[in-house]
PDB file of C-alpha atoms in Angstrom:
ATOM      1  CA  MET R  24      13.057 -13.240  -3.168  1.00 43.00           C
ATOM      2  CA  MET R  25      14.272 -10.059  -1.264  1.00 49.00           C
ATOM      3  CA  PHE R  26      14.108  -7.066  -3.523  1.00 52.00           C
ATOM      4  CA  ASP R  27      17.700  -5.298  -3.807  1.00 55.00           C
ATOM      5  CA  LYS R  28      17.152  -2.074  -2.558  1.00 56.00           C
ATOM      6  CA  SER R  29      20.580  -0.673  -3.384  1.00 51.00           C
ATOM      7  CA  ALA R  30      20.019  -1.461  -7.245  1.00 46.00           C
ATOM      8  CA  GLN R  31      16.417  -0.438  -7.602  1.00 48.00           C
ATOM      9  CA  PRO R  32      14.910   2.253  -9.969  1.00 38.00           C
ATOM     10  CA  GLY R  33      14.818   5.701  -8.454  1.00 37.00           C
ATOM     11  CA  ARG R  34      18.206   5.857  -6.939  1.00 34.00           C
ATOM     12  CA  GLU R  35      20.375   7.160  -9.613  1.00 33.00           C
ATOM     13  CA  ASP R  36      18.577   5.408 -12.751  1.00 38.00           C
ATOM     14  CA  PRO R  37      15.056   6.170 -14.312  1.00 38.00           C
ATOM     15  CA  ALA R  38      12.513   3.865 -13.370  1.00 40.00           C
ATOM     16  CA  THR R  39      12.372   0.826 -15.414  1.00 44.00           C
ATOM     17  CA  PRO R  40       9.389   0.839 -17.923  1.00 45.00           C
ATOM     18  CA  GLY R  41       6.675  -1.585 -16.889  1.00 44.00           C
ATOM     19  CA  ALA R  42       7.948  -1.643 -13.045  1.00 64.00           C
ATOM     20  CA  LEU R  43       6.192   1.583 -11.990  1.00 94.00           C
ATOM     21  CA  HIS R  44       5.117   1.466  -8.194  1.00 98.00           C
ATOM     22  CA  VAL R  45       2.067   3.547  -7.146  1.00 98.00           C
ATOM     23  CA  ALA R  46       1.096   3.961  -3.661  1.00 98.00           C
ATOM     24  CA  VAL R  47      -2.568   5.196  -3.079  1.00 98.00           C
ATOM     25  CA  ILE R  48      -3.920   6.575   0.228  1.00 98.00           C
ATOM     26  CA  MET R  49      -7.691   5.907  -0.305  1.00 98.00           C
ATOM     27  CA  ASP R  50      -9.338   8.561   1.465  1.00 97.00           C
ATOM     28  CA  GLY R  51     -13.000   9.840   1.379  1.00 97.00           C
ATOM     29  CA  ASN R  52     -15.059   6.546   1.448  1.00 97.00           C
ATOM     30  CA  GLY R  53     -16.975   7.809   4.482  1.00 96.00           C
ATOM     31  CA  ARG R  54     -17.465  11.210   3.224  1.00 97.00           C
ATOM     32  CA  TRP R  55     -18.748   9.697  -0.097  1.00 97.00           C
ATOM     33  CA  ALA R  56     -21.353   7.832   1.972  1.00 98.00           C
ATOM     34  CA  GLN R  57     -22.357  10.499   4.122  1.00 97.00           C
ATOM     35  CA  ASN R  58     -22.850  12.880   1.288  1.00 97.00           C
ATOM     36  CA  ARG R  59     -25.509  10.601   0.041  1.00 97.00           C
ATOM     37  CA  GLY R  60     -27.153  10.034   3.540  1.00 98.00           C
ATOM     38  CA  TRP R  61     -25.769   6.578   3.955  1.00 97.00           C
ATOM     39  CA  PRO R  62     -23.655   4.773   6.583  1.00 96.00           C
ATOM     40  CA  ARG R  63     -19.959   5.065   6.199  1.00 96.00           C
ATOM     41  CA  LEU R  64     -19.559   1.383   5.651  1.00 96.00           C
ATOM     42  CA  VAL R  65     -21.514   1.665   2.488  1.00 97.00           C
ATOM     43  CA  GLY R  66     -18.755   3.992   1.070  1.00 97.00           C
ATOM     44  CA  HIS R  67     -16.242   1.455   2.279  1.00 97.00           C
ATOM     45  CA  ARG R  68     -17.907  -1.233   0.374  1.00 97.00           C
ATOM     46  CA  LYS R  69     -18.008   0.813  -2.805  1.00 97.00           C
ATOM     47  CA  GLY R  70     -14.413   1.635  -2.245  1.00 97.00           C
ATOM     48  CA  ALA R  71     -13.301  -2.033  -2.197  1.00 96.00           C
ATOM     49  CA  GLU R  72     -14.910  -2.161  -5.975  1.00 96.00           C
ATOM     50  CA  ARG R  73     -12.672   0.390  -6.767  1.00 97.00           C
ATOM     51  CA  VAL R  74      -9.990  -1.491  -5.838  1.00 98.00           C
ATOM     52  CA  ARG R  75     -10.796  -4.332  -8.008  1.00 96.00           C
ATOM     53  CA  LYS R  76     -11.209  -2.085 -11.010  1.00 97.00           C
ATOM     54  CA  LEU R  77      -7.923  -0.565 -10.345  1.00 98.00           C
ATOM     55  CA  VAL R  78      -6.087  -3.770  -9.811  1.00 98.00           C
ATOM     56  CA  GLU R  79      -7.639  -5.234 -13.056  1.00 97.00           C
ATOM     57  CA  ALA R  80      -6.438  -2.072 -14.986  1.00 97.00           C
ATOM     58  CA  CYS R  81      -2.780  -1.987 -13.595  1.00 97.00           C
ATOM     59  CA  PRO R  82      -0.958  -4.116 -16.511  1.00 96.00           C
ATOM     60  CA  ASP R  83      -2.722  -1.522 -19.084  1.00 96.00           C
ATOM     61  CA  LEU R  84      -1.738   1.549 -17.072  1.00 97.00           C
ATOM     62  CA  GLY R  85       1.861   0.130 -16.625  1.00 96.00           C
ATOM     63  CA  ILE R  86       1.735  -0.384 -13.102  1.00 97.00           C
ATOM     64  CA  ARG R  87       3.458  -3.507 -11.610  1.00 97.00           C
ATOM     65  CA  TYR R  88       3.455  -2.626  -7.973  1.00 98.00           C
ATOM     66  CA  LEU R  89       0.297  -1.213  -6.222  1.00 98.00           C
ATOM     67  CA  THR R  90       0.358  -0.456  -2.704  1.00 98.00           C
ATOM     68  CA  LEU R  91      -2.859   0.776  -1.064  1.00 98.00           C
ATOM     69  CA  TYR R  92      -3.390   2.213   2.368  1.00 98.00           C
ATOM     70  CA  ALA R  93      -6.483   0.413   3.776  1.00 98.00           C
ATOM     71  CA  PHE R  94      -6.306   0.864   7.635  1.00 97.00           C
ATOM     72  CA  SER R  95      -3.756   2.920   9.826  1.00 98.00           C
ATOM     73  CA  THR R  96      -2.681   2.328  13.196  1.00 97.00           C
ATOM     74  CA  GLU R  97      -4.751   5.502  14.184  1.00 97.00           C
ATOM     75  CA  ASN R  98      -7.699   4.099  12.506  1.00 97.00           C
ATOM     76  CA  TRP R  99      -8.599   2.130  15.928  1.00 97.00           C
ATOM     77  CA  LYS R 100      -9.883   5.491  17.211  1.00 97.00           C
ATOM     78  CA  ARG R 101     -12.966   5.055  15.061  1.00 96.00           C
ATOM     79  CA  SER R 102     -16.257   3.626  16.197  1.00 96.00           C
ATOM     80  CA  THR R 103     -16.283   0.072  17.060  1.00 97.00           C
ATOM     81  CA  GLU R 104     -18.858  -0.380  14.329  1.00 96.00           C
ATOM     82  CA  GLU R 105     -16.936   0.895  11.698  1.00 97.00           C
ATOM     83  CA  VAL R 106     -13.849  -0.919  13.005  1.00 97.00           C
ATOM     84  CA  LEU R 107     -15.367  -4.289  13.074  1.00 97.00           C
ATOM     85  CA  GLY R 108     -17.218  -3.521   9.699  1.00 97.00           C
ATOM     86  CA  LEU R 109     -13.839  -2.838   8.128  1.00 97.00           C
ATOM     87  CA  MET R 110     -12.403  -6.037   9.259  1.00 97.00           C
ATOM     88  CA  THR R 111     -15.215  -8.021   8.132  1.00 97.00           C
ATOM     89  CA  LEU R 112     -14.866  -6.089   4.788  1.00 97.00           C
ATOM     90  CA  PHE R 113     -11.017  -7.047   4.466  1.00 97.00           C
ATOM     91  CA  ALA R 114     -11.821 -10.823   5.092  1.00 97.00           C
ATOM     92  CA  ARG R 115     -14.717 -10.822   2.559  1.00 96.00           C
ATOM     93  CA  TYR R 116     -12.584  -9.119  -0.012  1.00 96.00           C
ATOM     94  CA  ILE R 117      -9.512 -11.829   0.432  1.00 97.00           C
ATOM     95  CA  ARG R 118     -12.200 -14.616   0.019  1.00 97.00           C
ATOM     96  CA  ARG R 119     -13.975 -13.131  -2.871  1.00 96.00           C
ATOM     97  CA  GLU R 120     -11.121 -12.021  -4.715  1.00 96.00           C
ATOM     98  CA  ALA R 121      -8.801 -15.279  -4.198  1.00 97.00           C
ATOM     99  CA  ASP R 122      -9.519 -16.981  -7.237  1.00 97.00           C
ATOM    100  CA  ARG R 123      -9.526 -13.992  -9.294  1.00 96.00           C
ATOM    101  CA  MET R 124      -6.246 -13.059  -8.124  1.00 97.00           C
ATOM    102  CA  LYS R 125      -4.669 -16.298  -8.774  1.00 97.00           C
ATOM    103  CA  ARG R 126      -6.208 -16.474 -12.206  1.00 96.00           C
ATOM    104  CA  GLU R 127      -5.050 -12.814 -13.148  1.00 97.00           C
ATOM    105  CA  GLY R 128      -1.607 -13.237 -11.768  1.00 98.00           C
ATOM    106  CA  VAL R 129      -1.857 -11.006  -9.036  1.00 98.00           C
ATOM    107  CA  ARG R 130       0.378 -11.327  -5.792  1.00 98.00           C
ATOM    108  CA  LEU R 131      -1.266  -9.890  -2.714  1.00 98.00           C
ATOM    109  CA  ARG R 132       0.830  -9.150   0.244  1.00 98.00           C
ATOM    110  CA  PHE R 133      -0.102  -7.213   3.621  1.00 98.00           C
ATOM    111  CA  ILE R 134       2.217  -4.818   5.515  1.00 98.00           C
ATOM    112  CA  GLY R 135       1.580  -3.427   9.031  1.00 98.00           C
ATOM    113  CA  ASP R 136       1.480  -5.012  12.384  1.00 98.00           C
ATOM    114  CA  ARG R 137      -0.623  -8.046  12.268  1.00 96.00           C
ATOM    115  CA  THR R 138      -0.524  -8.741  15.965  1.00 96.00           C
ATOM    116  CA  ARG R 139      -3.578  -6.688  16.591  1.00 96.00           C
ATOM    117  CA  LEU R 140      -5.693  -8.425  14.224  1.00 97.00           C
ATOM    118  CA  ASP R 141      -7.958 -11.166  15.138  1.00 96.00           C
ATOM    119  CA  ASP R 142      -6.589 -14.862  14.699  1.00 97.00           C
ATOM    120  CA  ASP R 143      -8.928 -15.758  11.833  1.00 97.00           C
ATOM    121  CA  LEU R 144      -7.946 -12.793   9.863  1.00 98.00           C
ATOM    122  CA  GLN R 145      -4.399 -13.327  10.496  1.00 98.00           C
ATOM    123  CA  ALA R 146      -4.756 -16.945   9.171  1.00 98.00           C
ATOM    124  CA  LEU R 147      -6.664 -15.761   6.121  1.00 98.00           C
ATOM    125  CA  ILE R 148      -4.017 -13.388   5.323  1.00 98.00           C
ATOM    126  CA  ARG R 149      -0.927 -16.031   5.529  1.00 98.00           C
ATOM    127  CA  TRP R 150      -3.375 -18.204   3.241  1.00 98.00           C
ATOM    128  CA  ILE R 151      -3.933 -15.620   0.442  1.00 98.00           C
ATOM    129  CA  GLU R 152      -0.249 -14.756   0.663  1.00 98.00           C
ATOM    130  CA  ALA R 153       0.789 -18.365   0.102  1.00 98.00           C
ATOM    131  CA  GLU R 154      -1.743 -18.916  -2.451  1.00 98.00           C
ATOM    132  CA  THR R 155      -0.572 -16.053  -4.796  1.00 98.00           C
ATOM    133  CA  ALA R 156       3.056 -16.427  -3.831  1.00 98.00           C
ATOM    134  CA  GLU R 157       4.176 -17.178  -7.395  1.00 97.00           C
ATOM    135  CA  ASN R 158       2.255 -14.599  -9.216  1.00 98.00           C
ATOM    136  CA  ASP R 159       3.945 -12.016 -10.792  1.00 96.00           C
ATOM    137  CA  ARG R 160       1.842  -9.978 -13.136  1.00 97.00           C
ATOM    138  CA  VAL R 161       0.777  -7.291 -10.586  1.00 98.00           C
ATOM    139  CA  HIS R 162       2.090  -6.955  -7.020  1.00 98.00           C
ATOM    140  CA  LEU R 163      -0.778  -5.594  -4.700  1.00 98.00           C
ATOM    141  CA  SER R 164       0.299  -4.725  -1.242  1.00 98.00           C
ATOM    142  CA  VAL R 165      -2.450  -3.787   1.302  1.00 98.00           C
ATOM    143  CA  ALA R 166      -1.427  -1.740   4.315  1.00 98.00           C
ATOM    144  CA  LEU R 167      -3.628  -3.134   7.252  1.00 98.00           C
ATOM    145  CA  ASN R 168      -2.991  -1.712  10.732  1.00 98.00           C
ATOM    146  CA  TYR R 169       0.200   0.207   9.266  1.00 98.00           C
ATOM    147  CA  GLY R 170       1.779   3.134  10.426  1.00 98.00           C
ATOM    148  CA  GLY R 171       5.185   4.555   8.942  1.00 98.00           C
ATOM    149  CA  ARG R 172       6.482   5.396  12.379  1.00 98.00           C
ATOM    150  CA  ASP R 173       5.383   2.009  14.109  1.00 98.00           C
ATOM    151  CA  GLU R 174       7.042   0.290  10.995  1.00 98.00           C
ATOM    152  CA  ILE R 175      10.324   2.093  11.636  1.00 98.00           C
ATOM    153  CA  VAL R 176      10.024   1.378  15.498  1.00 98.00           C
ATOM    154  CA  ARG R 177       9.552  -2.414  14.822  1.00 98.00           C
ATOM    155  CA  ALA R 178      12.417  -2.461  12.300  1.00 98.00           C
ATOM    156  CA  THR R 179      14.722  -0.653  14.738  1.00 97.00           C
ATOM    157  CA  ARG R 180      13.935  -3.112  17.407  1.00 97.00           C
ATOM    158  CA  ALA R 181      14.694  -6.181  15.170  1.00 98.00           C
ATOM    159  CA  MET R 182      18.016  -4.547  14.256  1.00 97.00           C
ATOM    160  CA  VAL R 183      19.008  -4.056  18.100  1.00 97.00           C
ATOM    161  CA  GLN R 184      17.933  -7.419  18.529  1.00 97.00           C
ATOM    162  CA  ASP R 185      20.262  -8.685  15.769  1.00 97.00           C
ATOM    163  CA  VAL R 186      23.097  -6.457  17.177  1.00 97.00           C
ATOM    164  CA  ALA R 187      22.681  -8.113  20.576  1.00 97.00           C
ATOM    165  CA  ALA R 188      22.705 -11.410  19.128  1.00 97.00           C
ATOM    166  CA  GLY R 189      25.833 -10.565  17.111  1.00 97.00           C
ATOM    167  CA  THR R 190      24.363 -11.207  13.653  1.00 97.00           C
ATOM    168  CA  LEU R 191      24.632  -7.540  12.817  1.00 97.00           C
ATOM    169  CA  SER R 192      27.033  -4.721  13.473  1.00 96.00           C
ATOM    170  CA  ALA R 193      26.553  -1.136  14.072  1.00 93.00           C
ATOM    171  CA  GLU R 194      29.051  -0.532  11.313  1.00 95.00           C
ATOM    172  CA  GLN R 195      26.989  -2.558   9.097  1.00 95.00           C
ATOM    173  CA  ILE R 196      23.772  -0.617   9.326  1.00 95.00           C
ATOM    174  CA  SER R 197      22.781   1.874   6.240  1.00 96.00           C
ATOM    175  CA  ASP R 198      19.837   2.918   4.231  1.00 95.00           C
ATOM    176  CA  ALA R 199      19.662  -0.392   2.396  1.00 96.00           C
ATOM    177  CA  THR R 200      20.210  -2.310   5.738  1.00 97.00           C
ATOM    178  CA  ILE R 201      17.121  -0.629   7.411  1.00 97.00           C
ATOM    179  CA  SER R 202      15.225  -1.126   4.235  1.00 97.00           C
ATOM    180  CA  ARG R 203      15.613  -4.745   4.579  1.00 97.00           C
ATOM    181  CA  TYR R 204      13.896  -4.639   8.057  1.00 98.00           C
ATOM    182  CA  LEU R 205      10.988  -2.747   6.933  1.00 98.00           C
ATOM    183  CA  ASP R 206       7.489  -4.439   5.800  1.00 98.00           C
ATOM    184  CA  THR R 207       8.203  -3.388   2.289  1.00 98.00           C
ATOM    185  CA  ARG R 208      11.599  -5.365   1.890  1.00 97.00           C
ATOM    186  CA  ASP R 209      10.495  -7.243  -0.831  1.00 94.00           C
ATOM    187  CA  LEU R 210       9.168  -4.135  -2.940  1.00 97.00           C
ATOM    188  CA  PRO R 211      10.867  -1.339  -4.570  1.00 96.00           C
ATOM    189  CA  ASP R 212      10.171   2.117  -3.240  1.00 97.00           C
ATOM    190  CA  PRO R 213       7.173   3.985  -4.431  1.00 98.00           C
ATOM    191  CA  ASP R 214       7.581   6.184  -7.569  1.00 97.00           C
ATOM    192  CA  LEU R 215       4.258   8.008  -7.119  1.00 97.00           C
ATOM    193  CA  VAL R 216       1.944   8.400  -4.196  1.00 98.00           C
ATOM    194  CA  VAL R 217      -1.544   9.544  -4.563  1.00 98.00           C
ATOM    195  CA  ARG R 218      -4.238  10.678  -2.080  1.00 98.00           C
ATOM    196  CA  THR R 219      -7.675  11.132  -3.116  1.00 98.00           C
ATOM    197  CA  SER R 220     -10.292  13.195  -1.345  1.00 97.00           C
ATOM    198  CA  GLY R 221      -8.638  16.612  -1.146  1.00 96.00           C
ATOM    199  CA  GLU R 222      -6.558  16.209   1.856  1.00 96.00           C
ATOM    200  CA  THR R 223      -3.003  17.314   1.475  1.00 97.00           C
ATOM    201  CA  ARG R 224      -1.306  14.840   4.134  1.00 96.00           C
ATOM    202  CA  VAL R 225       0.866  11.973   4.077  1.00 97.00           C
ATOM    203  CA  SER R 226      -0.685  10.448   7.094  1.00 97.00           C
ATOM    204  CA  ASN R 227       2.084   8.350   8.286  1.00 98.00           C
ATOM    205  CA  PHE R 228       2.282   6.263   5.200  1.00 98.00           C
ATOM    206  CA  LEU R 229       5.490   4.866   3.742  1.00 98.00           C
ATOM    207  CA  LEU R 230       7.462   7.623   5.632  1.00 98.00           C
ATOM    208  CA  TRP R 231      10.885   5.936   4.703  1.00 98.00           C
ATOM    209  CA  GLN R 232      10.110   4.576   1.320  1.00 98.00           C
ATOM    210  CA  ALA R 233       8.673   7.689  -0.234  1.00 98.00           C
ATOM    211  CA  ALA R 234      11.622   9.956   0.472  1.00 96.00           C
ATOM    212  CA  TYR R 235      12.246  10.581  -3.253  1.00 95.00           C
ATOM    213  CA  ALA R 236       8.505   9.714  -4.630  1.00 96.00           C
ATOM    214  CA  GLU R 237       6.336  12.275  -6.482  1.00 96.00           C
ATOM    215  CA  TYR R 238       3.039  13.168  -4.750  1.00 97.00           C
ATOM    216  CA  VAL R 239      -0.361  13.968  -6.240  1.00 97.00           C
ATOM    217  CA  PHE R 240      -3.163  14.983  -4.295  1.00 98.00           C
ATOM    218  CA  THR R 241      -6.602  14.754  -6.064  1.00 98.00           C
ATOM    219  CA  PRO R 242      -9.975  16.216  -4.922  1.00 98.00           C
ATOM    220  CA  THR R 243     -11.849  13.001  -6.096  1.00 98.00           C
ATOM    221  CA  LEU R 244     -13.165  10.734  -3.332  1.00 98.00           C
ATOM    222  CA  TRP R 245     -11.940   7.249  -3.324  1.00 98.00           C
ATOM    223  CA  PRO R 246     -15.265   5.590  -4.647  1.00 98.00           C
ATOM    224  CA  ASP R 247     -15.422   7.861  -7.684  1.00 98.00           C
ATOM    225  CA  PHE R 248     -11.617   7.284  -8.488  1.00 98.00           C
ATOM    226  CA  THR R 249     -11.535   5.102 -11.813  1.00 98.00           C
ATOM    227  CA  PRO R 250      -8.697   3.740 -13.618  1.00 97.00           C
ATOM    228  CA  ALA R 251      -9.158   6.649 -16.204  1.00 97.00           C
ATOM    229  CA  THR R 252      -8.559   8.979 -13.193  1.00 98.00           C
ATOM    230  CA  MET R 253      -5.386   7.000 -12.615  1.00 97.00           C
ATOM    231  CA  GLY R 254      -4.344   7.011 -16.083  1.00 97.00           C
ATOM    232  CA  THR R 255      -4.591  11.010 -16.283  1.00 96.00           C
ATOM    233  CA  ILE R 256      -2.622  11.157 -12.988  1.00 97.00           C
ATOM    234  CA  LEU R 257       0.074   8.890 -14.924  1.00 97.00           C
ATOM    235  CA  LYS R 258       0.237  10.979 -17.847  1.00 95.00           C
ATOM    236  CA  ASP R 259       1.051  14.060 -15.708  1.00 94.00           C
ATOM    237  CA  PHE R 260       3.720  12.057 -13.771  1.00 95.00           C
ATOM    238  CA  ALA R 261       5.424  10.846 -16.862  1.00 93.00           C
ATOM    239  CA  VAL R 262       6.321  14.261 -17.860  1.00 91.00           C
ATOM    240  CA  ARG R 263       7.793  15.146 -14.370  1.00 85.00           C
ATOM    241  CA  GLU R 264      11.618  15.467 -13.984  1.00 77.00           C
ATOM    242  CA  ARG R 265      12.712  13.353 -11.049  1.00 77.00           C
ATOM    243  CA  ARG R 266      16.134  14.544  -9.923  1.00 67.00           C
ATOM    244  CA  PHE R 267      16.565  12.607  -6.760  1.00 63.00           C
ATOM    245  CA  GLY R 268      18.605  15.521  -5.298  1.00 63.00           C
ATOM    246  CA  GLY R 269      20.502  16.247  -8.492  1.00 63.00           C
ATOM    247  CA  VAL R 270      20.502  19.133 -10.744  1.00 56.00           C
ATOM    248  CA  LYS R 271      19.472  19.549 -14.206  1.00 62.00           C
ATOM    249  CA  THR R 272      22.488  19.739 -16.589  1.00 57.00           C
TER     250      THR R 272
END
């Protein structure tokens, strides 16, 4: 079912309790490992363990939608060893967590351009998405080979093709229309974006969707990030005044 972007929380109305969408830029895995004299991939494996803990804690934290930035369109610039290791880690995570996600009501989606991923990983992604499609307790989205600009370019190409085919007119294009062509068409926009490791960049993540999101930048490296850390961030988020372009009256 497509999410109704025009009626979602965060436009004029406050977010619906229990439907909080938190997006996380999981940064600092490599540095965490290097600080201990270990290979960077050790940090990525530790980071995957943190993903499991956070997903398990989502219902208690009031998070229904969790989107994680796992691998960007720019991350292909890393060493071949690290890239191959990460792709293996993604496949291993899907296989290892499949039963747990089905049992605990987690729906897993992947956003990003899949065409550059190898055929086996693409098949595995399609399989886990189908296996968890009926789950509704926690909606976990993993951004894999994802970039906000790339996503907008792909959406624009699709709209141009539909205009050329006569199924869409230029006059019909609105912000809601554009949202329906994005990878996140089935998701509400994020309420909160968290970046770990002390970096204060958005790094091409959910550029369209996070237009009115609140941001938190924490010095905690991702492998040290716990559900308790998220709980503290959410307490601060709960007292923020979100005006969405308006003024306090």
